[in-house]
PDB file of C-alpha atoms in Angstrom:
ATOM      1  CA  MET V  69      16.379 -10.865  22.363  1.00 42.00           C
ATOM      2  CA  LYS V  70      13.276  -9.778  20.437  1.00 41.00           C
ATOM      3  CA  PHE V  71      14.501 -11.202  17.158  1.00 39.00           C
ATOM      4  CA  PRO V  72      11.881 -14.023  16.985  1.00 41.00           C
ATOM      5  CA  HIS V  73       9.161 -11.510  16.270  1.00 42.00           C
ATOM      6  CA  LEU V  74      10.641 -11.150  12.803  1.00 40.00           C
ATOM      7  CA  LEU V  75       8.950 -14.439  11.959  1.00 40.00           C
ATOM      8  CA  THR V  76       5.539 -12.816  12.135  1.00 41.00           C
ATOM      9  CA  SER V  77       6.212  -9.492  10.468  1.00 42.00           C
ATOM     10  CA  LEU V  78       8.251 -11.032   7.660  1.00 40.00           C
ATOM     11  CA  ALA V  79       5.829 -13.870   6.987  1.00 40.00           C
ATOM     12  CA  ILE V  80       4.512 -12.414   3.759  1.00 37.00           C
ATOM     13  CA  PHE V  81       7.937 -11.476   2.390  1.00 37.00           C
ATOM     14  CA  LEU V  82       8.264 -14.795   0.597  1.00 35.00           C
ATOM     15  CA  THR V  83       5.367 -13.770  -1.620  1.00 34.00           C
ATOM     16  CA  PHE V  84       7.063 -10.566  -2.698  1.00 36.00           C
ATOM     17  CA  SER V  85       9.022 -10.561  -5.963  1.00 35.00           C
ATOM     18  CA  LEU V  86      10.622  -7.480  -7.448  1.00 34.00           C
ATOM     19  CA  ALA V  87       9.581  -6.801 -11.020  1.00 35.00           C
ATOM     20  CA  THR V  88      12.168  -5.743 -13.579  1.00 33.00           C
ATOM     21  CA  GLN V  89      12.579  -1.968 -13.565  1.00 36.00           C
ATOM     22  CA  ALA V  90      14.343  -1.518 -16.907  1.00 34.00           C
ATOM     23  CA  SER V  91      11.157  -1.474 -18.976  1.00 35.00           C
ATOM     24  CA  SER V  92       8.811   1.480 -19.229  1.00 39.00           C
ATOM     25  CA  THR V  93       5.996  -0.851 -18.168  1.00 49.00           C
ATOM     26  CA  VAL V  94       5.572  -3.217 -15.256  1.00 55.00           C
ATOM     27  CA  ALA V  95       6.034  -6.599 -16.835  1.00 50.00           C
ATOM     28  CA  VAL V  96       6.850 -10.210 -16.086  1.00 36.00           C
ATOM     29  CA  SER V  97       8.110 -12.880 -18.452  1.00 32.00           C
ATOM     30  CA  GLU V  98       8.545 -16.621 -18.249  1.00 33.00           C
ATOM     31  CA  GLN V  99      11.024 -18.851 -20.016  1.00 35.00           C
ATOM     32  CA  ALA V 100      11.297 -22.622 -20.040  1.00 34.00           C
ATOM     33  CA  ALA V 101      13.957 -23.960 -17.705  1.00 36.00           C
ATOM     34  CA  PRO V 102      16.962 -25.607 -19.366  1.00 37.00           C
ATOM     35  CA  GLY V 103      16.405 -29.316 -19.731  1.00 37.00           C
ATOM     36  CA  SER V 104      12.647 -29.077 -19.180  1.00 37.00           C
ATOM     37  CA  LEU V 105      10.366 -31.513 -20.963  1.00 39.00           C
ATOM     38  CA  ALA V 106       9.166 -30.591 -24.426  1.00 39.00           C
ATOM     39  CA  PRO V 107       5.489 -29.616 -24.676  1.00 41.00           C
ATOM     40  CA  ASN V 108       3.138 -32.513 -25.295  1.00 44.00           C
ATOM     41  CA  SER V 109       1.163 -32.977 -28.476  1.00 42.00           C
ATOM     42  CA  MET V 110      -1.802 -31.064 -27.066  1.00 45.00           C
ATOM     43  CA  SER V 111       0.268 -27.918 -26.460  1.00 45.00           C
ATOM     44  CA  PRO V 112       1.454 -25.368 -29.038  1.00 50.00           C
ATOM     45  CA  ALA V 113       5.128 -25.693 -29.903  1.00 53.00           C
ATOM     46  CA  LEU V 114       7.521 -23.326 -28.149  1.00 52.00           C
ATOM     47  CA  ASN V 115      10.189 -21.516 -30.137  1.00 55.00           C
ATOM     48  CA  SER V 116      13.210 -21.871 -27.872  1.00 57.00           C
ATOM     49  CA  THR V 117      15.188 -19.311 -29.875  1.00 65.00           C
ATOM     50  CA  SER V 118      12.686 -16.476 -29.353  1.00 67.00           C
ATOM     51  CA  PRO V 119      12.438 -14.469 -26.146  1.00 73.00           C
ATOM     52  CA  ALA V 120       9.354 -15.192 -24.095  1.00 75.00           C
ATOM     53  CA  PRO V 121       6.672 -12.505 -24.392  1.00 77.00           C
ATOM     54  CA  LYS V 122       6.083 -10.240 -21.429  1.00 81.00           C
ATOM     55  CA  VAL V 123       2.789  -9.867 -19.658  1.00 83.00           C
ATOM     56  CA  GLU V 124       2.317  -6.148 -19.129  1.00 87.00           C
ATOM     57  CA  ILE V 125      -0.047  -4.202 -16.915  1.00 90.00           C
ATOM     58  CA  PRO V 126      -1.837  -1.786 -19.285  1.00 90.00           C
ATOM     59  CA  ARG V 127      -1.172   1.951 -19.069  1.00 93.00           C
ATOM     60  CA  THR V 128       1.554   1.444 -16.460  1.00 94.00           C
ATOM     61  CA  ALA V 129       4.960   3.131 -16.416  1.00 95.00           C
ATOM     62  CA  VAL V 130       7.933   2.933 -14.063  1.00 96.00           C
ATOM     63  CA  PHE V 131       9.934   5.938 -12.877  1.00 97.00           C
ATOM     64  CA  GLU V 132      12.940   6.101 -10.581  1.00 97.00           C
ATOM     65  CA  LEU V 133      12.939   8.866  -7.979  1.00 98.00           C
ATOM     66  CA  THR V 134      15.809   9.795  -5.671  1.00 98.00           C
ATOM     67  CA  ASP V 135      15.438  10.736  -2.032  1.00 98.00           C
ATOM     68  CA  PRO V 136      17.658  13.854  -1.799  1.00 97.00           C
ATOM     69  CA  VAL V 137      18.584  13.119   1.828  1.00 97.00           C
ATOM     70  CA  SER V 138      19.387   9.400   1.838  1.00 97.00           C
ATOM     71  CA  LYS V 139      20.273   9.303  -1.896  1.00 97.00           C
ATOM     72  CA  ARG V 140      18.278   6.085  -2.156  1.00 98.00           C
ATOM     73  CA  ILE V 141      16.533   5.463  -5.469  1.00 98.00           C
ATOM     74  CA  TYR V 142      12.952   4.222  -5.309  1.00 98.00           C
ATOM     75  CA  PRO V 143      11.067   2.885  -8.353  1.00 97.00           C
ATOM     76  CA  LEU V 144       7.576   4.331  -8.681  1.00 97.00           C
ATOM     77  CA  TRP V 145       4.939   2.370 -10.584  1.00 97.00           C
ATOM     78  CA  ILE V 146       2.082   4.433 -12.020  1.00 98.00           C
ATOM     79  CA  LYS V 147      -1.045   3.089 -13.709  1.00 97.00           C
ATOM     80  CA  LEU V 148      -3.415   5.513 -15.420  1.00 97.00           C
ATOM     81  CA  PRO V 149      -7.190   5.017 -15.670  1.00 96.00           C
ATOM     82  CA  ARG V 150      -8.659   3.833 -18.955  1.00 95.00           C
ATOM     83  CA  SER V 151     -10.326   7.215 -19.591  1.00 95.00           C
ATOM     84  CA  TYR V 152      -7.269   9.325 -18.768  1.00 96.00           C
ATOM     85  CA  GLN V 153      -6.294  10.173 -22.351  1.00 94.00           C
ATOM     86  CA  SER V 154      -9.824  10.670 -23.695  1.00 95.00           C
ATOM     87  CA  ASP V 155     -11.169  12.734 -20.780  1.00 94.00           C
ATOM     88  CA  SER V 156      -8.615  15.529 -20.731  1.00 93.00           C
ATOM     89  CA  GLU V 157     -10.512  17.733 -18.280  1.00 94.00           C
ATOM     90  CA  ARG V 158     -10.990  15.241 -15.463  1.00 96.00           C
ATOM     91  CA  HIS V 159      -8.865  15.204 -12.316  1.00 97.00           C
ATOM     92  CA  TYR V 160      -8.561  11.773 -10.699  1.00 98.00           C
ATOM     93  CA  PRO V 161      -8.255  10.365  -7.179  1.00 98.00           C
ATOM     94  CA  VAL V 162      -4.876   8.760  -6.508  1.00 98.00           C
ATOM     95  CA  ILE V 163      -4.293   5.457  -4.715  1.00 98.00           C
ATOM     96  CA  TYR V 164      -0.797   5.131  -3.232  1.00 98.00           C
ATOM     97  CA  VAL V 165       0.089   1.491  -2.559  1.00 98.00           C
ATOM     98  CA  ALA V 166       2.933   0.474  -0.232  1.00 98.00           C
ATOM     99  CA  ASP V 167       4.856  -2.778  -0.856  1.00 98.00           C
ATOM    100  CA  ALA V 168       4.372  -2.349  -4.605  1.00 97.00           C
ATOM    101  CA  PRO V 169       6.079  -5.610  -5.686  1.00 96.00           C
ATOM    102  CA  TYR V 170       3.403  -7.514  -3.766  1.00 95.00           C
ATOM    103  CA  ALA V 171       0.412  -5.190  -3.584  1.00 97.00           C
ATOM    104  CA  PHE V 172       0.408  -3.200  -6.854  1.00 97.00           C
ATOM    105  CA  GLN V 173      -0.693  -6.067  -9.069  1.00 95.00           C
ATOM    106  CA  ILE V 174      -3.426  -6.984  -6.565  1.00 97.00           C
ATOM    107  CA  VAL V 175      -4.838  -3.460  -6.485  1.00 97.00           C
ATOM    108  CA  SER V 176      -4.480  -3.081 -10.245  1.00 96.00           C
ATOM    109  CA  GLY V 177      -6.304  -6.337 -10.932  1.00 95.00           C
ATOM    110  CA  MET V 178      -9.140  -5.968  -8.447  1.00 95.00           C
ATOM    111  CA  THR V 179      -9.996  -2.403  -9.483  1.00 96.00           C
ATOM    112  CA  ARG V 180     -10.033  -3.089 -13.216  1.00 94.00           C
ATOM    113  CA  PHE V 181     -13.569  -4.494 -13.542  1.00 95.00           C
ATOM    114  CA  PRO V 182     -15.376  -2.184 -11.075  1.00 95.00           C
ATOM    115  CA  MET V 183     -13.662   0.885 -12.540  1.00 95.00           C
ATOM    116  CA  ASN V 184     -14.186  -0.105 -16.174  1.00 92.00           C
ATOM    117  CA  SER V 185     -17.819  -1.025 -15.507  1.00 93.00           C
ATOM    118  CA  GLY V 186     -18.563   2.258 -13.753  1.00 94.00           C
ATOM    119  CA  LYS V 187     -19.235   0.751 -10.341  1.00 95.00           C
ATOM    120  CA  MET V 188     -16.131   2.397  -8.896  1.00 96.00           C
ATOM    121  CA  ARG V 189     -14.743   5.823  -9.716  1.00 97.00           C
ATOM    122  CA  GLU V 190     -11.564   5.645 -11.768  1.00 97.00           C
ATOM    123  CA  ALA V 191      -8.288   6.499 -10.049  1.00 98.00           C
ATOM    124  CA  ILE V 192      -4.573   6.710 -10.721  1.00 98.00           C
ATOM    125  CA  ILE V 193      -2.723   3.888  -8.966  1.00 98.00           C
ATOM    126  CA  VAL V 194       0.801   4.586  -7.683  1.00 98.00           C
ATOM    127  CA  GLY V 195       2.971   1.728  -6.427  1.00 98.00           C
ATOM    128  CA  LEU V 196       5.619   2.603  -3.849  1.00 98.00           C
ATOM    129  CA  SER V 197       8.414   0.109  -4.425  1.00 98.00           C
ATOM    130  CA  TYR V 198      11.518  -0.684  -2.378  1.00 98.00           C
ATOM    131  CA  ALA V 199      14.833   1.136  -2.532  1.00 98.00           C
ATOM    132  CA  LYS V 200      17.061  -0.136  -5.341  1.00 97.00           C
ATOM    133  CA  GLY V 201      19.805  -2.368  -4.038  1.00 96.00           C
ATOM    134  CA  ASP V 202      17.817  -3.296  -0.934  1.00 96.00           C
ATOM    135  CA  LYS V 203      16.022  -6.549  -0.374  1.00 94.00           C
ATOM    136  CA  GLY V 204      12.327  -6.137   0.362  1.00 95.00           C
ATOM    137  CA  PRO V 205      12.567  -6.798   4.118  1.00 96.00           C
ATOM    138  CA  GLN V 206      15.509  -4.399   4.489  1.00 97.00           C
ATOM    139  CA  SER V 207      13.718  -1.547   2.735  1.00 98.00           C
ATOM    140  CA  ARG V 208      10.284  -1.930   4.294  1.00 97.00           C
ATOM    141  CA  VAL V 209      11.411  -2.635   7.865  1.00 98.00           C
ATOM    142  CA  ARG V 210      13.508   0.525   7.777  1.00 98.00           C
ATOM    143  CA  ASP V 211      11.027   2.784   5.973  1.00 98.00           C
ATOM    144  CA  TYR V 212       7.756   1.555   7.473  1.00 98.00           C
ATOM    145  CA  THR V 213       8.635   1.629  11.193  1.00 98.00           C
ATOM    146  CA  GLN V 214       8.243   4.850  13.138  1.00 98.00           C
ATOM    147  CA  VAL V 215      10.746   4.338  15.944  1.00 98.00           C
ATOM    148  CA  VAL V 216      14.075   2.553  16.393  1.00 98.00           C
ATOM    149  CA  ASP V 217      13.881  -0.894  17.972  1.00 97.00           C
ATOM    150  CA  SER V 218      17.348  -2.228  18.787  1.00 94.00           C
ATOM    151  CA  GLY V 219      15.953  -5.739  19.155  1.00 94.00           C
ATOM    152  CA  TRP V 220      15.741  -6.051  15.396  1.00 95.00           C
ATOM    153  CA  LYS V 221      18.612  -7.246  13.246  1.00 95.00           C
ATOM    154  CA  LEU V 222      17.425  -5.012  10.402  1.00 96.00           C
ATOM    155  CA  GLU V 223      17.498  -1.210  10.565  1.00 97.00           C
ATOM    156  CA  THR V 224      14.301   0.313  11.960  1.00 98.00           C
ATOM    157  CA  GLY V 225      12.821   3.733  12.635  1.00 98.00           C
ATOM    158  CA  GLY V 226      12.983   5.372   9.195  1.00 98.00           C
ATOM    159  CA  ALA V 227       9.304   6.267   8.735  1.00 98.00           C
ATOM    160  CA  SER V 228       9.802   9.972   9.388  1.00 98.00           C
ATOM    161  CA  GLN V 229      12.498  10.248   6.717  1.00 98.00           C
ATOM    162  CA  TYR V 230      10.418   8.155   4.335  1.00 98.00           C
ATOM    163  CA  ALA V 231       7.445  10.453   4.961  1.00 98.00           C
ATOM    164  CA  ASP V 232       9.676  13.412   4.062  1.00 98.00           C
ATOM    165  CA  TYR V 233      10.531  11.662   0.801  1.00 98.00           C
ATOM    166  CA  LEU V 234       6.840  11.112   0.053  1.00 98.00           C
ATOM    167  CA  GLN V 235       6.052  14.747   0.835  1.00 98.00           C
ATOM    168  CA  THR V 236       8.913  16.423  -1.009  1.00 98.00           C
ATOM    169  CA  VAL V 237       9.490  14.041  -3.926  1.00 98.00           C
ATOM    170  CA  VAL V 238       6.706  11.553  -4.661  1.00 98.00           C
ATOM    171  CA  LEU V 239       3.545  13.601  -4.200  1.00 98.00           C
ATOM    172  CA  PRO V 240       4.892  16.655  -6.080  1.00 98.00           C
ATOM    173  CA  PHE V 241       6.121  14.413  -8.911  1.00 98.00           C
ATOM    174  CA  VAL V 242       2.722  12.772  -9.375  1.00 98.00           C
ATOM    175  CA  ALA V 243       0.793  16.046  -8.990  1.00 98.00           C
ATOM    176  CA  GLY V 244       3.088  17.806 -11.457  1.00 97.00           C
ATOM    177  CA  ARG V 245       2.882  15.112 -14.112  1.00 97.00           C
ATOM    178  CA  TYR V 246      -0.758  14.018 -13.923  1.00 98.00           C
ATOM    179  CA  ARG V 247      -4.220  15.502 -13.361  1.00 97.00           C
ATOM    180  CA  VAL V 248      -4.883  14.587  -9.756  1.00 98.00           C
ATOM    181  CA  ASN V 249      -7.597  15.489  -7.274  1.00 96.00           C
ATOM    182  CA  ASP V 250      -5.610  16.825  -4.316  1.00 93.00           C
ATOM    183  CA  ASN V 251      -8.494  16.127  -1.941  1.00 93.00           C
ATOM    184  CA  GLU V 252      -8.678  12.425  -2.744  1.00 96.00           C
ATOM    185  CA  LEU V 253      -5.289  10.923  -2.023  1.00 98.00           C
ATOM    186  CA  THR V 254      -5.557   7.439  -0.511  1.00 98.00           C
ATOM    187  CA  PHE V 255      -2.799   5.425   1.166  1.00 98.00           C
ATOM    188  CA  VAL V 256      -2.995   1.615   1.131  1.00 98.00           C
ATOM    189  CA  GLY V 257      -0.734  -0.392   3.425  1.00 98.00           C
ATOM    190  CA  ASN V 258      -0.660  -3.912   4.868  1.00 98.00           C
ATOM    191  CA  SER V 259       1.146  -5.349   7.905  1.00 98.00           C
ATOM    192  CA  LEU V 260       4.144  -3.036   8.425  1.00 98.00           C
ATOM    193  CA  GLY V 261       2.650  -0.984   5.588  1.00 98.00           C
ATOM    194  CA  GLY V 262      -0.507  -0.693   7.692  1.00 98.00           C
ATOM    195  CA  LEU V 263       1.618   0.489  10.600  1.00 98.00           C
ATOM    196  CA  LEU V 264       3.161   3.116   8.324  1.00 98.00           C
ATOM    197  CA  GLY V 265      -0.312   4.214   7.267  1.00 98.00           C
ATOM    198  CA  ALA V 266      -1.393   4.666  10.889  1.00 98.00           C
ATOM    199  CA  TYR V 267       1.762   6.693  11.553  1.00 98.00           C
ATOM    200  CA  LEU V 268       1.120   8.949   8.544  1.00 98.00           C
ATOM    201  CA  LEU V 269      -2.512   9.414   9.542  1.00 98.00           C
ATOM    202  CA  LEU V 270      -1.543  10.605  13.024  1.00 98.00           C
ATOM    203  CA  GLU V 271       1.825  12.294  12.512  1.00 97.00           C
ATOM    204  CA  ARG V 272       1.705  13.513   8.887  1.00 97.00           C
ATOM    205  CA  PRO V 273      -1.980  14.345   8.424  1.00 95.00           C
ATOM    206  CA  ASN V 274      -1.537  16.543   5.352  1.00 95.00           C
ATOM    207  CA  LEU V 275      -0.051  13.866   3.108  1.00 97.00           C
ATOM    208  CA  PHE V 276      -3.124  11.710   2.483  1.00 97.00           C
ATOM    209  CA  ASP V 277      -6.866  12.098   2.890  1.00 96.00           C
ATOM    210  CA  HIS V 278      -8.032   8.501   3.203  1.00 97.00           C
ATOM    211  CA  TYR V 279      -6.511   5.190   4.249  1.00 98.00           C
ATOM    212  CA  VAL V 280      -6.899   1.460   3.724  1.00 98.00           C
ATOM    213  CA  LEU V 281      -5.043  -0.252   6.567  1.00 98.00           C
ATOM    214  CA  GLY V 282      -4.683  -4.026   6.479  1.00 98.00           C
ATOM    215  CA  SER V 283      -3.550  -6.110   9.453  1.00 98.00           C
ATOM    216  CA  PRO V 284      -1.439  -3.253  10.861  1.00 98.00           C
ATOM    217  CA  SER V 285       1.565  -4.250  12.960  1.00 98.00           C
ATOM    218  CA  VAL V 286       0.342  -2.399  16.038  1.00 98.00           C
ATOM    219  CA  TRP V 287       2.546  -4.616  18.227  1.00 98.00           C
ATOM    220  CA  PHE V 288       5.776  -3.039  16.934  1.00 98.00           C
ATOM    221  CA  LYS V 289       7.966  -1.596  19.728  1.00 97.00           C
ATOM    222  CA  GLY V 290       5.482  -2.336  22.489  1.00 97.00           C
ATOM    223  CA  GLU V 291       2.501  -0.822  20.612  1.00 98.00           C
ATOM    224  CA  GLN V 292       4.246   2.541  20.463  1.00 98.00           C
ATOM    225  CA  ILE V 293       1.880   3.668  17.700  1.00 98.00           C
ATOM    226  CA  LEU V 294      -0.894   3.878  20.310  1.00 98.00           C
ATOM    227  CA  SER V 295       1.004   6.580  22.186  1.00 98.00           C
ATOM    228  CA  LEU V 296       0.927   9.015  19.261  1.00 98.00           C
ATOM    229  CA  THR V 297      -1.444  11.949  19.275  1.00 97.00           C
ATOM    230  CA  ALA V 298      -3.051  13.246  16.092  1.00 96.00           C
ATOM    231  CA  LYS V 299      -1.357  16.322  14.663  1.00 95.00           C
ATOM    232  CA  ALA V 300      -3.529  19.134  13.305  1.00 92.00           C
ATOM    233  CA  ARG V 301      -4.226  19.264   9.576  1.00 91.00           C
ATOM    234  CA  ALA V 302      -3.721  22.305   7.398  1.00 88.00           C
ATOM    235  CA  THR V 303      -6.505  24.866   7.818  1.00 83.00           C
ATOM    236  CA  ALA V 304      -8.002  24.139   4.400  1.00 83.00           C
ATOM    237  CA  LYS V 305      -8.457  20.464   5.277  1.00 84.00           C
ATOM    238  CA  GLN V 306      -9.365  20.604   8.960  1.00 82.00           C
ATOM    239  CA  ALA V 307     -13.087  20.054   8.378  1.00 83.00           C
ATOM    240  CA  GLN V 308     -12.592  17.310   5.777  1.00 89.00           C
ATOM    241  CA  LYS V 309     -13.630  13.818   6.834  1.00 91.00           C
ATOM    242  CA  ARG V 310     -10.810  11.300   7.267  1.00 95.00           C
ATOM    243  CA  ARG V 311     -12.123   8.049   5.819  1.00 97.00           C
ATOM    244  CA  VAL V 312     -10.272   4.997   7.147  1.00 98.00           C
ATOM    245  CA  PHE V 313     -10.928   1.365   6.252  1.00 98.00           C
ATOM    246  CA  LEU V 314      -9.325  -0.971   8.790  1.00 98.00           C
ATOM    247  CA  ALA V 315      -9.366  -4.733   8.206  1.00 98.00           C
ATOM    248  CA  VAL V 316      -7.786  -7.829   9.707  1.00 98.00           C
ATOM    249  CA  GLY V 317      -8.092 -11.568   9.177  1.00 98.00           C
ATOM    250  CA  ALA V 318     -10.157 -13.378  11.805  1.00 98.00           C
ATOM    251  CA  LEU V 319      -7.435 -16.028  12.143  1.00 98.00           C
ATOM    252  CA  GLU V 320      -4.594 -13.574  12.800  1.00 97.00           C
ATOM    253  CA  THR V 321      -4.189 -14.599  16.436  1.00 97.00           C
ATOM    254  CA  PRO V 322      -1.796 -16.851  18.390  1.00 96.00           C
ATOM    255  CA  ALA V 323      -4.617 -19.258  19.261  1.00 95.00           C
ATOM    256  CA  LYS V 324      -6.031 -19.669  15.755  1.00 94.00           C
ATOM    257  CA  ALA V 325      -3.006 -19.461  13.457  1.00 91.00           C
ATOM    258  CA  GLY V 326       0.079 -19.616  15.677  1.00 91.00           C
ATOM    259  CA  MET V 327       0.822 -15.904  15.283  1.00 91.00           C
ATOM    260  CA  LEU V 328       3.377 -14.429  17.674  1.00 93.00           C
ATOM    261  CA  HIS V 329       1.234 -11.294  17.885  1.00 96.00           C
ATOM    262  CA  ASP V 330      -2.525 -10.890  18.105  1.00 97.00           C
ATOM    263  CA  MET V 331      -3.305  -8.785  15.053  1.00 98.00           C
ATOM    264  CA  VAL V 332      -7.046  -8.847  15.740  1.00 98.00           C
ATOM    265  CA  ASP V 333      -6.527  -7.343  19.177  1.00 98.00           C
ATOM    266  CA  GLY V 334      -4.072  -4.842  17.696  1.00 98.00           C
ATOM    267  CA  ALA V 335      -6.573  -3.716  15.078  1.00 98.00           C
ATOM    268  CA  ASP V 336      -9.213  -3.277  17.778  1.00 98.00           C
ATOM    269  CA  LYS V 337      -6.845  -1.169  19.877  1.00 98.00           C
ATOM    270  CA  LEU V 338      -5.914   0.962  16.876  1.00 98.00           C
ATOM    271  CA  SER V 339      -9.577   1.467  16.026  1.00 98.00           C
ATOM    272  CA  LYS V 340     -10.289   2.781  19.520  1.00 98.00           C
ATOM    273  CA  HIS V 341      -7.183   4.986  19.445  1.00 98.00           C
ATOM    274  CA  LEU V 342      -8.115   6.564  16.120  1.00 98.00           C
ATOM    275  CA  LYS V 343     -11.634   7.280  17.345  1.00 97.00           C
ATOM    276  CA  LYS V 344     -10.222   8.968  20.431  1.00 97.00           C
ATOM    277  CA  GLN V 345      -7.650  10.998  18.515  1.00 97.00           C
ATOM    278  CA  LEU V 346      -9.678  12.057  15.484  1.00 96.00           C
ATOM    279  CA  GLY V 347     -13.172  12.329  16.898  1.00 94.00           C
ATOM    280  CA  ASP V 348     -15.905  13.601  14.599  1.00 93.00           C
ATOM    281  CA  VAL V 349     -13.683  14.050  11.544  1.00 93.00           C
ATOM    282  CA  LEU V 350     -13.077  10.285  11.407  1.00 96.00           C
ATOM    283  CA  GLU V 351     -15.279   8.013   9.316  1.00 97.00           C
ATOM    284  CA  LEU V 352     -14.084   4.539  10.229  1.00 98.00           C
ATOM    285  CA  GLU V 353     -15.092   1.227   8.676  1.00 98.00           C
ATOM    286  CA  VAL V 354     -13.787  -1.919  10.394  1.00 98.00           C
ATOM    287  CA  LEU V 355     -13.883  -5.378   8.839  1.00 98.00           C
ATOM    288  CA  THR V 356     -12.836  -8.711  10.331  1.00 98.00           C
ATOM    289  CA  ILE V 357     -12.362 -11.109   7.419  1.00 98.00           C
ATOM    290  CA  ALA V 358     -13.743 -14.545   8.195  1.00 98.00           C
ATOM    291  CA  GLY V 359     -11.336 -17.403   7.513  1.00 97.00           C
ATOM    292  CA  ALA V 360      -8.432 -15.105   6.574  1.00 97.00           C
ATOM    293  CA  ARG V 361      -4.876 -15.446   7.839  1.00 96.00           C
ATOM    294  CA  HIS V 362      -2.101 -12.872   7.752  1.00 96.00           C
ATOM    295  CA  GLU V 363      -0.903 -14.264   4.435  1.00 95.00           C
ATOM    296  CA  THR V 364      -4.337 -14.158   2.795  1.00 97.00           C
ATOM    297  CA  ALA V 365      -6.228 -11.179   4.225  1.00 98.00           C
ATOM    298  CA  PHE V 366      -4.812  -8.352   2.109  1.00 98.00           C
ATOM    299  CA  PRO V 367      -6.589  -8.988  -1.235  1.00 97.00           C
ATOM    300  CA  THR V 368      -9.951  -8.753   0.561  1.00 98.00           C
ATOM    301  CA  THR V 369      -8.779  -5.718   2.529  1.00 98.00           C
ATOM    302  CA  ALA V 370      -7.776  -3.923  -0.675  1.00 98.00           C
ATOM    303  CA  SER V 371     -10.876  -4.828  -2.686  1.00 97.00           C
ATOM    304  CA  GLN V 372     -13.406  -4.059   0.041  1.00 97.00           C
ATOM    305  CA  GLY V 373     -11.561  -0.983   1.295  1.00 98.00           C
ATOM    306  CA  LEU V 374     -11.133   0.696  -2.081  1.00 98.00           C
ATOM    307  CA  TYR V 375     -14.680  -0.161  -3.097  1.00 97.00           C
ATOM    308  CA  TRP V 376     -15.904   1.442   0.138  1.00 97.00           C
ATOM    309  CA  LEU V 377     -13.923   4.579  -0.646  1.00 97.00           C
ATOM    310  CA  LEU V 378     -14.582   4.877  -4.379  1.00 97.00           C
ATOM    311  CA  ALA V 379     -17.888   3.149  -5.091  1.00 94.00           C
ATOM    312  CA  ARG V 380     -20.516   5.186  -6.909  1.00 83.00           C
ATOM    313  CA  ASP V 381     -23.974   5.897  -5.466  1.00 69.00           C
ATOM    314  CA  GLY V 382     -23.182   4.747  -1.939  1.00 56.00           C
ATOM    315  CA  GLU V 383     -22.686   1.096  -2.960  1.00 53.00           C
ATOM    316  CA  GLY V 384     -19.552   0.653  -0.865  1.00 51.00           C
ATOM    317  CA  ASN V 385     -21.130  -0.475   2.418  1.00 55.00           C
ATOM    318  CA  THR V 386     -19.370  -3.648   3.584  1.00 50.00           C
ATOM    319  CA  GLN V 387     -22.029  -4.627   6.119  1.00 48.00           C
TER     320      GLN V 387
END
């Protein structure tokens, strides 16, 4: 049985929480638990009869898109740049973020100051959420793995179909609704999301231009990802550089953090494989994050990776 390896790949699932999809904005709200203590004299009084206010991410809307093949419905979270309405001629880079319930708010928060201050070019942020009716692990293990592994209790091997959904539904929807720069589409993925990103980079090279890959699950199915060869890009994009930011926590090893899989070694193997497959068109930046574990590495991966990709005036060097 290979089932124990679920403990590693699902470790960060407990931090994922699905946001309510009914609103036109991504929002969270908090209400006092029944029977909780009344606020003390130093706190403002709470009106127990009024609904708690929601905390909303500015300029963010939620759409529900249907995969025509599987009939699954996937919420799509889209945040527009601050200048989008006032600068009606500009076309923007797009950042596509896997595991939206966990990662979208991280990417949204960390890009706000550098984008608003002009240190980082503004971009549209698109959160790829899980299929409605699925729990997070069920949706991501199916959609983010590139080959069937019968040792898993959950369904695996749906990455090709999910890539079809991205190609035929998501990307056309975003491009048709917003002013996007078709040559600056970035995919951000962590853990199994990082594995999906590596698969898309090699097997579906026309979907995205650049990648931020955090702690990719290279170990999945006996490191099968390392057997893939890079498919040719469309003629118009063959000479375009593929910029890839690959990061992993320094403690993501069995010896240092009790991991079942050595993510540091996996990232190193993937780095070498990408160099071999992509050659001169690859611009690769690799970062080992000191003191970071699998549960804590992604915020640094996202902030450093996106700054490297989108910083103005060459300020994105991580060295």
